[in-house]
Coordinates of C-alpha atoms in Angstrom, one line a residue:
Q1384 CA 26.4 -93.5 -260.5
V1385 CA 22.9 -94.2 -259.6
H1386 CA 22.2 -98.1 -260.0
L1387 CA 18.1 -98.7 -259.7
V1388 CA 17.7 -101.8 -258.1
E1389 CA 13.8 -103.0 -258.9
S1390 CA 12.7 -106.0 -255.8
G1391 CA 8.9 -107.2 -254.6
G1392 CA 7.3 -108.6 -257.6
D1393 CA 5.8 -112.0 -257.1
S1394 CA 3.1 -113.7 -259.5
V1395 CA -0.1 -113.0 -257.1
Q1396 CA -3.9 -113.7 -257.4
A1397 CA -6.0 -110.6 -258.8
G1398 CA -7.0 -108.9 -255.3
G1399 CA -4.0 -109.7 -254.5
S1400 CA -1.2 -106.8 -252.9
L1401 CA 2.6 -105.9 -253.5
R1402 CA 5.1 -103.8 -252.5
L1403 CA 7.3 -103.4 -255.2
A1404 CA 10.5 -101.4 -253.8
C1405 CA 13.3 -99.4 -255.6
A1406 CA 16.7 -99.2 -254.1
A1407 CA 19.9 -96.5 -255.4
T1408 CA 22.6 -99.0 -255.4
P1409 CA 25.1 -97.9 -254.2
V1410 CA 23.6 -95.3 -252.4
N1411 CA 24.2 -91.6 -254.2
S1412 CA 24.1 -88.3 -252.9
E1413 CA 21.1 -87.1 -255.2
Y1414 CA 19.0 -89.4 -255.4
A1415 CA 17.2 -87.4 -252.9
A1416 CA 16.7 -84.7 -255.1
M1417 CA 15.5 -86.3 -257.9
A1418 CA 11.8 -87.3 -259.3
M1419 CA 11.1 -91.3 -259.1
A1420 CA 8.5 -92.7 -261.0
W1421 CA 6.9 -95.7 -261.2
F1422 CA 7.1 -96.6 -265.4
R1423 CA 5.6 -100.6 -266.3
Q1424 CA 5.8 -102.6 -269.7
P1425 CA 3.0 -105.2 -270.7
P1426 CA 4.5 -108.1 -272.9
G1427 CA 3.7 -106.5 -275.9
K1428 CA 2.6 -103.0 -275.2
E1429 CA 4.6 -100.2 -274.9
R1430 CA 5.6 -98.5 -270.9
E1431 CA 3.3 -97.2 -269.4
V1432 CA 4.0 -94.5 -266.1
V1433 CA 2.9 -95.7 -263.2
A1434 CA 2.8 -93.0 -260.5
A1435 CA 5.6 -90.3 -259.7
I1436 CA 6.3 -89.1 -257.3
D1437 CA 8.7 -85.2 -256.7
R1438 CA 11.8 -84.2 -254.4
D1439 CA 9.3 -83.4 -252.3
R1440 CA 6.9 -86.0 -251.9
N1441 CA 4.2 -85.0 -253.6
P1442 CA 2.6 -87.9 -255.7
T1443 CA 0.9 -88.0 -259.1
Y1444 CA -0.1 -91.3 -260.9
G1445 CA -1.6 -92.6 -263.8
D1446 CA -4.8 -93.8 -263.9
A1447 CA -5.2 -97.2 -263.5
A1448 CA -3.1 -96.3 -260.2
K1449 CA -5.4 -94.0 -258.6
G1450 CA -7.3 -95.7 -255.8
R1451 CA -5.2 -99.0 -256.0
F1452 CA -1.6 -97.6 -255.1
T1453 CA 0.3 -95.8 -253.5
I1454 CA 3.9 -94.4 -254.6
S1455 CA 6.1 -93.2 -251.1
R1456 CA 9.6 -92.8 -250.9
D1457 CA 12.3 -93.1 -247.8
N1458 CA 14.6 -90.5 -248.6
V1459 CA 17.2 -91.1 -245.7
K1460 CA 17.2 -94.8 -247.2
N1461 CA 16.7 -94.0 -250.6
I1462 CA 14.2 -96.1 -251.4
L1463 CA 11.5 -95.7 -253.8
Y1464 CA 8.2 -98.2 -253.0
L1465 CA 4.8 -98.6 -254.6
Q1466 CA 2.3 -100.0 -252.5
M1467 CA 0.2 -101.9 -254.7
D1468 CA -3.8 -103.1 -253.7
N1469 CA -6.5 -104.8 -255.2
L1470 CA -4.4 -106.7 -258.3
I1471 CA -6.0 -107.1 -261.1
P1472 CA -4.7 -109.1 -265.0
E1473 CA -4.1 -106.2 -266.7
D1474 CA -1.6 -105.0 -263.4
T1475 CA 1.1 -107.8 -265.3
A1476 CA 4.5 -106.4 -266.7
M1477 CA 7.7 -105.4 -265.6
Y1478 CA 7.3 -102.5 -263.1
F1479 CA 10.3 -100.5 -263.7
C1480 CA 11.1 -97.4 -261.3
A1481 CA 12.7 -94.4 -262.9
A1482 CA 14.6 -91.0 -262.1
D1483 CA 14.9 -87.4 -262.5
R1484 CA 17.6 -85.6 -261.8
F1485 CA 15.1 -82.9 -262.0
G1486 CA 12.8 -83.5 -259.3
R1487 CA 10.8 -80.1 -257.7
R1488 CA 7.0 -80.1 -259.1
T1489 CA 7.6 -83.1 -261.6
T1490 CA 4.7 -85.4 -261.8
I1491 CA 3.2 -88.5 -264.9
T1492 CA 2.8 -85.6 -267.3
T1493 CA 6.2 -83.9 -267.0
I1494 CA 8.9 -86.1 -265.1
R1495 CA 11.6 -86.8 -267.9
P1496 CA 13.5 -89.9 -266.7
T1497 CA 17.0 -90.2 -267.0
M1498 CA 17.5 -93.5 -264.6
W1499 CA 15.9 -96.9 -264.9
G1500 CA 15.5 -100.1 -263.1
Q1501 CA 16.4 -103.2 -265.1
G1502 CA 13.0 -103.8 -263.5
T1503 CA 10.5 -106.9 -262.3
Q1504 CA 8.3 -109.0 -263.1
V1505 CA 4.9 -108.7 -261.8
T1506 CA 2.0 -111.2 -262.8
V1507 CA -1.8 -111.3 -262.0
S1508 CA -3.2 -114.6 -262.1
S1509 CA -7.4 -114.7 -262.0

């Protein structure tokens, strides 16, 4: 029942910032209980986890995101965010949000997504 819709992807120059959002459409009563994550898939590469946040708003980050990205969630509006600062060309990818119903104490290493959005494209130029 949870339809995840990403937005915010764009083309930016290196050093720029973007904020991605992922909204449940329509809003589902289980959303706030889920762990959420951002994944990305660069061209020609496998999908990788960027950041995760559990139902209690505890974030974890992949190496590429540390120090530059911030994951957060609004459990009232049921929106997941990824603030991306100091973007580099290696960040170019399709970014997906994902949800895991088993949302407590979930990290980037334990998240088991069962629902996915269709992605939003981020392109970072030199």
